Short mmCIF file of C-alpha atoms in Angstrom, two decimals:
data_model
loop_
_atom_site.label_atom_id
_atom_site.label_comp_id
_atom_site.label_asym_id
_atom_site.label_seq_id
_atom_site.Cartn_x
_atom_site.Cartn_y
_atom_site.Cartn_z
CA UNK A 1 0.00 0.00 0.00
CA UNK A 2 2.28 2.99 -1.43
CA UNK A 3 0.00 5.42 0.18
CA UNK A 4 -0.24 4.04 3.85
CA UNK A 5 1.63 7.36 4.91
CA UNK A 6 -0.62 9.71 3.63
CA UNK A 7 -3.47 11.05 5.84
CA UNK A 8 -4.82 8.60 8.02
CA UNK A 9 -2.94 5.79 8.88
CA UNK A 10 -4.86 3.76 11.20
CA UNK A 11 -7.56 1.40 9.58
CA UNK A 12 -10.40 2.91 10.97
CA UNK A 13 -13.04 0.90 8.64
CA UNK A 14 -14.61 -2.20 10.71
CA UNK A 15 -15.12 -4.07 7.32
CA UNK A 16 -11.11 -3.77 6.56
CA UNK A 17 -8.64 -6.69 8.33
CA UNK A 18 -5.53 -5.39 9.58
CA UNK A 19 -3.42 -7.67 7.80
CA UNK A 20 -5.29 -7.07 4.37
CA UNK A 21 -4.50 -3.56 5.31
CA UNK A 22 -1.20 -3.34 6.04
CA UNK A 23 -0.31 -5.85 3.26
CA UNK A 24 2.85 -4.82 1.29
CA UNK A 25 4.43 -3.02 4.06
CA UNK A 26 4.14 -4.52 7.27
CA UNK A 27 3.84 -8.84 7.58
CA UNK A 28 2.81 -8.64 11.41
CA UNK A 29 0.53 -6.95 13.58
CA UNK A 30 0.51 -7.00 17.42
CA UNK A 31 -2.75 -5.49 19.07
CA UNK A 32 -1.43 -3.54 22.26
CA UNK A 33 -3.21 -2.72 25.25
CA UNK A 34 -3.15 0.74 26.63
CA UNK A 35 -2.68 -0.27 30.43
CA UNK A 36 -4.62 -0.41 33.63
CA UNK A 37 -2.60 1.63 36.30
CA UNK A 38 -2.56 1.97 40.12
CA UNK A 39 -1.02 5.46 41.49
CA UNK A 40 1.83 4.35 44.12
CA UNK A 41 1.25 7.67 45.74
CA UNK A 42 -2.27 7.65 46.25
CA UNK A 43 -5.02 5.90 46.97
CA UNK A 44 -7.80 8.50 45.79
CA UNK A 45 -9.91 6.64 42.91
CA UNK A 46 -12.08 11.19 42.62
CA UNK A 47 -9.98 12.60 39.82
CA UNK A 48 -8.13 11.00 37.07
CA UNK A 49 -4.60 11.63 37.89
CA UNK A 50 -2.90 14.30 35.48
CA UNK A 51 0.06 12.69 32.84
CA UNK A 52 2.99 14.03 34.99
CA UNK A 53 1.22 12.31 37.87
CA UNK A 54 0.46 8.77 35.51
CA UNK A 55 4.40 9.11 34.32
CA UNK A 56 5.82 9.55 38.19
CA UNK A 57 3.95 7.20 40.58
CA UNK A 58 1.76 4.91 37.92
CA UNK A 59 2.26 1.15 38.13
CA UNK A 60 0.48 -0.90 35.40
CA UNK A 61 -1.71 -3.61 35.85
CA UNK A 62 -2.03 -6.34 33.79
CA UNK A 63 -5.23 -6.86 31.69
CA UNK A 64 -4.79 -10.41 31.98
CA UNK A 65 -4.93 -9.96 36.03
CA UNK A 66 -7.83 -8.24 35.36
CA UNK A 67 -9.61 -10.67 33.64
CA UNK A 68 -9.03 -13.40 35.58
CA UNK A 69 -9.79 -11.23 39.27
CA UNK A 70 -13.39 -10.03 37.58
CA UNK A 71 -13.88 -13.63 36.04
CA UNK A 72 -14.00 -12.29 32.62
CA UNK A 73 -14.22 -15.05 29.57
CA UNK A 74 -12.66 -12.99 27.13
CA UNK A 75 -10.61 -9.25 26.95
CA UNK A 76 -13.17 -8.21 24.85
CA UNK A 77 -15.59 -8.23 28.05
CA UNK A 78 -13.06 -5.98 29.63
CA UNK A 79 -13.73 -3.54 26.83
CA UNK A 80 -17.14 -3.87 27.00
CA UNK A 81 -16.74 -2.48 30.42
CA UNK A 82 -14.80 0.02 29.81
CA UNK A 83 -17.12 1.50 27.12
CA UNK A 84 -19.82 2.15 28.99
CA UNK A 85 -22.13 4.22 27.28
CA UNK A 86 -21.26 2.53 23.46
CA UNK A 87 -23.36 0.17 21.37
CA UNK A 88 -26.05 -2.17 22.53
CA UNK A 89 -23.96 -4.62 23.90
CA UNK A 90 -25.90 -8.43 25.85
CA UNK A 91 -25.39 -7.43 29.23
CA UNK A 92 -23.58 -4.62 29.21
CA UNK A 93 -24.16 -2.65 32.14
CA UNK A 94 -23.28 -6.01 34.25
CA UNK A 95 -19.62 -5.91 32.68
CA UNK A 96 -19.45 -2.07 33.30
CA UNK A 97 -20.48 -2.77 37.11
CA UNK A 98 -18.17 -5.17 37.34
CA UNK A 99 -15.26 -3.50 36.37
CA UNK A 100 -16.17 -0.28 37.74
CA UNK A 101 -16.73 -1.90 41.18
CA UNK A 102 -12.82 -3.80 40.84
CA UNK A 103 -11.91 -1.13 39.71
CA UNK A 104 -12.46 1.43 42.75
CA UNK A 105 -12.11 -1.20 45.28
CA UNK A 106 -8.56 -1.84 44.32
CA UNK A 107 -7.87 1.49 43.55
CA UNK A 108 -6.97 0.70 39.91
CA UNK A 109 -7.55 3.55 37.03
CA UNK A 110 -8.80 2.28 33.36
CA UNK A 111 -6.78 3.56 30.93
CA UNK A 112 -8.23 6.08 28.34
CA UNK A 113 -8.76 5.92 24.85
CA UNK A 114 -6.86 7.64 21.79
CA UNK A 115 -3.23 8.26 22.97
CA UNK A 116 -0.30 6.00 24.13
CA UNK A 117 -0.09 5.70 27.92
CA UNK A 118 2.62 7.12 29.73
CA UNK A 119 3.72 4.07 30.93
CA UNK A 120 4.08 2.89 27.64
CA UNK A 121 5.65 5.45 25.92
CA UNK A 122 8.62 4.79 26.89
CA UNK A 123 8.28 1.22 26.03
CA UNK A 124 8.09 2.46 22.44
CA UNK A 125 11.31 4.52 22.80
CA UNK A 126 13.25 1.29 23.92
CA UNK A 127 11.88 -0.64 20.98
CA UNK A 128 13.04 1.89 18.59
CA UNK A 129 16.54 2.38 20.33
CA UNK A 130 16.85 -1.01 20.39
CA UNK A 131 16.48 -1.26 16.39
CA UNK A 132 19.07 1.27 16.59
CA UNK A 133 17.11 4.25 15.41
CA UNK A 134 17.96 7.25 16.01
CA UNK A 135 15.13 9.71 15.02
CA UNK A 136 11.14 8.47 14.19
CA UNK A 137 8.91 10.59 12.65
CA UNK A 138 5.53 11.52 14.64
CA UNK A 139 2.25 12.37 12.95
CA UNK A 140 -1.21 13.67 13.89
CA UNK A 141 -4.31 10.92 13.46
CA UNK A 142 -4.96 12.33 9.90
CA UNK A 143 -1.54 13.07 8.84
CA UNK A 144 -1.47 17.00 8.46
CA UNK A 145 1.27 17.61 10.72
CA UNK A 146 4.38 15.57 10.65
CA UNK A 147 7.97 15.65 11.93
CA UNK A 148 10.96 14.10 12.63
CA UNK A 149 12.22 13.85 16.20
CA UNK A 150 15.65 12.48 17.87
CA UNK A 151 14.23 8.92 19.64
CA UNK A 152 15.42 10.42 22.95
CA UNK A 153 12.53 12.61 22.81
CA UNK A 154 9.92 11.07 22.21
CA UNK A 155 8.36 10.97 25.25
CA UNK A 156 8.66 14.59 25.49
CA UNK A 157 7.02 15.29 22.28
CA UNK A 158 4.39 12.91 22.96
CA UNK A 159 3.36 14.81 26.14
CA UNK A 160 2.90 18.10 24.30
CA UNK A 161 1.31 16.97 21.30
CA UNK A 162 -1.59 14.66 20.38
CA UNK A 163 0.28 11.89 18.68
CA UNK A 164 -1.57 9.39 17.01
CA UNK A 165 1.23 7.62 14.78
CA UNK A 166 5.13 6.64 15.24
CA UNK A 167 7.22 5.07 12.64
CA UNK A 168 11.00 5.01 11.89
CA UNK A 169 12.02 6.68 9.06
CA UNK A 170 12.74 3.83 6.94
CA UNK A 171 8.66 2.52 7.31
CA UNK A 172 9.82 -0.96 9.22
CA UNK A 173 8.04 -0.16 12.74
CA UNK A 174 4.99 1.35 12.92
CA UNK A 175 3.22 2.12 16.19
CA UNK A 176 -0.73 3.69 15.37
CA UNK A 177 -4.02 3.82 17.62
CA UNK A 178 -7.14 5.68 16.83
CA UNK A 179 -8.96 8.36 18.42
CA UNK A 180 -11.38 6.19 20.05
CA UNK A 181 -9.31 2.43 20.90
CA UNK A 182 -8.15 1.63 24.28
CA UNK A 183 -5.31 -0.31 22.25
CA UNK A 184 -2.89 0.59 19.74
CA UNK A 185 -1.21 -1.37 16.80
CA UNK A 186 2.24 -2.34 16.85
CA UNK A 187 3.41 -3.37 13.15
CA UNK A 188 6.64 -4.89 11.45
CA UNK A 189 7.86 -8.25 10.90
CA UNK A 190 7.23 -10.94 13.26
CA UNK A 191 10.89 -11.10 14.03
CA UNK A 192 11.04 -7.47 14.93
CA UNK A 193 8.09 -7.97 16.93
CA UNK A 194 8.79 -10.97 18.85
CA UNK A 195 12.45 -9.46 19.16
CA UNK A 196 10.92 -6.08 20.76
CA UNK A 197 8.35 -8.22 23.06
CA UNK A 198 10.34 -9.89 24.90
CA UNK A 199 10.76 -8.75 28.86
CA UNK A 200 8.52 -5.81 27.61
CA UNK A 201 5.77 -4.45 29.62
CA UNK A 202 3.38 -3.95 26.44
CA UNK A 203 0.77 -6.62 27.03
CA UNK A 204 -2.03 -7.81 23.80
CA UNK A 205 -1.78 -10.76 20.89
CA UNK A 206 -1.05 -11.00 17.48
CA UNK A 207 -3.55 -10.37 14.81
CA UNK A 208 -4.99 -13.39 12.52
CA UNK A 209 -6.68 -12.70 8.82
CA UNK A 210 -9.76 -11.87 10.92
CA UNK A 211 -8.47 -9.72 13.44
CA UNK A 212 -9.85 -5.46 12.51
CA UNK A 213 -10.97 -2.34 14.03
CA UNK A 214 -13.49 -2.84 16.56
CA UNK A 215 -12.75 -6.27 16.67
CA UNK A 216 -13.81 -6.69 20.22
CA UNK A 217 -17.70 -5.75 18.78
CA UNK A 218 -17.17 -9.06 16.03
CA UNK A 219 -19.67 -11.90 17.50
CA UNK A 220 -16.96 -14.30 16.14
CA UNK A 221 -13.79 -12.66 17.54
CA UNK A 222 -15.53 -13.32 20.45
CA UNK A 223 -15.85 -16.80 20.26
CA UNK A 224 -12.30 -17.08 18.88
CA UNK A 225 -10.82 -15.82 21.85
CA UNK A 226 -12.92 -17.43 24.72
CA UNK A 227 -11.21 -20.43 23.28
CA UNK A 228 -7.78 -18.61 22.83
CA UNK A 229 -7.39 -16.80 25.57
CA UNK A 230 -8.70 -18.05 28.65
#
């Protein structure tokens, strides 16, 4: 796809597969989670703590601890929860009462939607060192405004400006996540991939030829994974 770079990057069309999408330039996908996050420094569940705040004292939690504390079957019940005023979704409101009642009792923040976590940003700075590049080039989510950064700031630029896509220079890592996910996309080769996962803190799974956007919405995604991922 010659013009993958050009205005938006992220395949915000439910009907497109990521893999189908990114066909031609990237052979692997990894579906990240933005993190759950407990504040070391506080134990006030009133106000969302401020970024400086999340960078500081946040500790992530694990989605997978969180599925298996609430009794989830699948991660795309944890969304479910998290989204609580989207789509008619079968029992909906018991998911969001669920999650919202963990949530507070163990003092545990949900993570938001449309922007790489604190805690993860610099996750995405290691992978990038690691690969031995030295500058990335950040983007807006529809690709007006664009610019290449040194790696070692990254996580400064990403705190000042709303930064929807990273990708090295070269177009062989690509990290995207739309305005509305509670994950991001993470996509090279498998070898990069599995290379940059391991002893990492970003938690998720790989996508398959049926894997797209909203795929936690996909009545058969969800039966994939109560079998995959319990």
């Amino acid at each position: 796809m010659s013009n993958l770079f050009q205005g938006y990057i992220y395949p915000n069309n439910e009907k497109v597969k990521y893999l189908d999408y990114f066909r031609g330039c990237f052979d692997s996908v990894f579906v990240a989670f933005n993190p759950f996050f407990k504040m070391s420094n506080s134990k006030d569940n009133q106000d969302y703590p401020e970024p400086t705040e999340i960078t500081k004292f946040g500790e992530i939690v694990k989605w997978k601890s969180i599925k298996k504390d609430c009794a989830f079957k699948t991660y795309n019940e944890i969304i479910y929860g998290i989204r609580k005023y989207s789509r008619d979704i079968p029992n909906k409101e018991y998911f969001y009462k669920l999650l919202d009642y963990y949530c507070r009792k163990n003092y545990i923040w949900e993570p938001y939607d449309g922007t790489f976590c604190e805690l993860i940003q610099g996750e995405i700075k290691r992978i990038f060192e690691s690969n031995l590049y030295k500058t990335v080039i950040v983007q807006d989510e529809i690709g007006r405004e664009t610019e290449e950064i040194e790696t070692c700031s990254l996580e400064e630029s990403l705190a000042k400006n709303h930064i929807s896509n990273i990708y090295s220079k070269d177009k062989k890592i690509l990290f995207t996540i739309d305005w509305d996910s509670y994950y991001f996309l993470f996509c090279s080769s498998k070898e990069i991939i599995e290379k940059s996962l391991k002893d990492s803190c970003l938690e998720g799974f790989f996508s398959t030829d049926k894997i797209g956007h909203l795929w936690e919405f996909d009545s058969e995604i969800t039966e994939l994974y109560k079998i995959n991922h319990n």
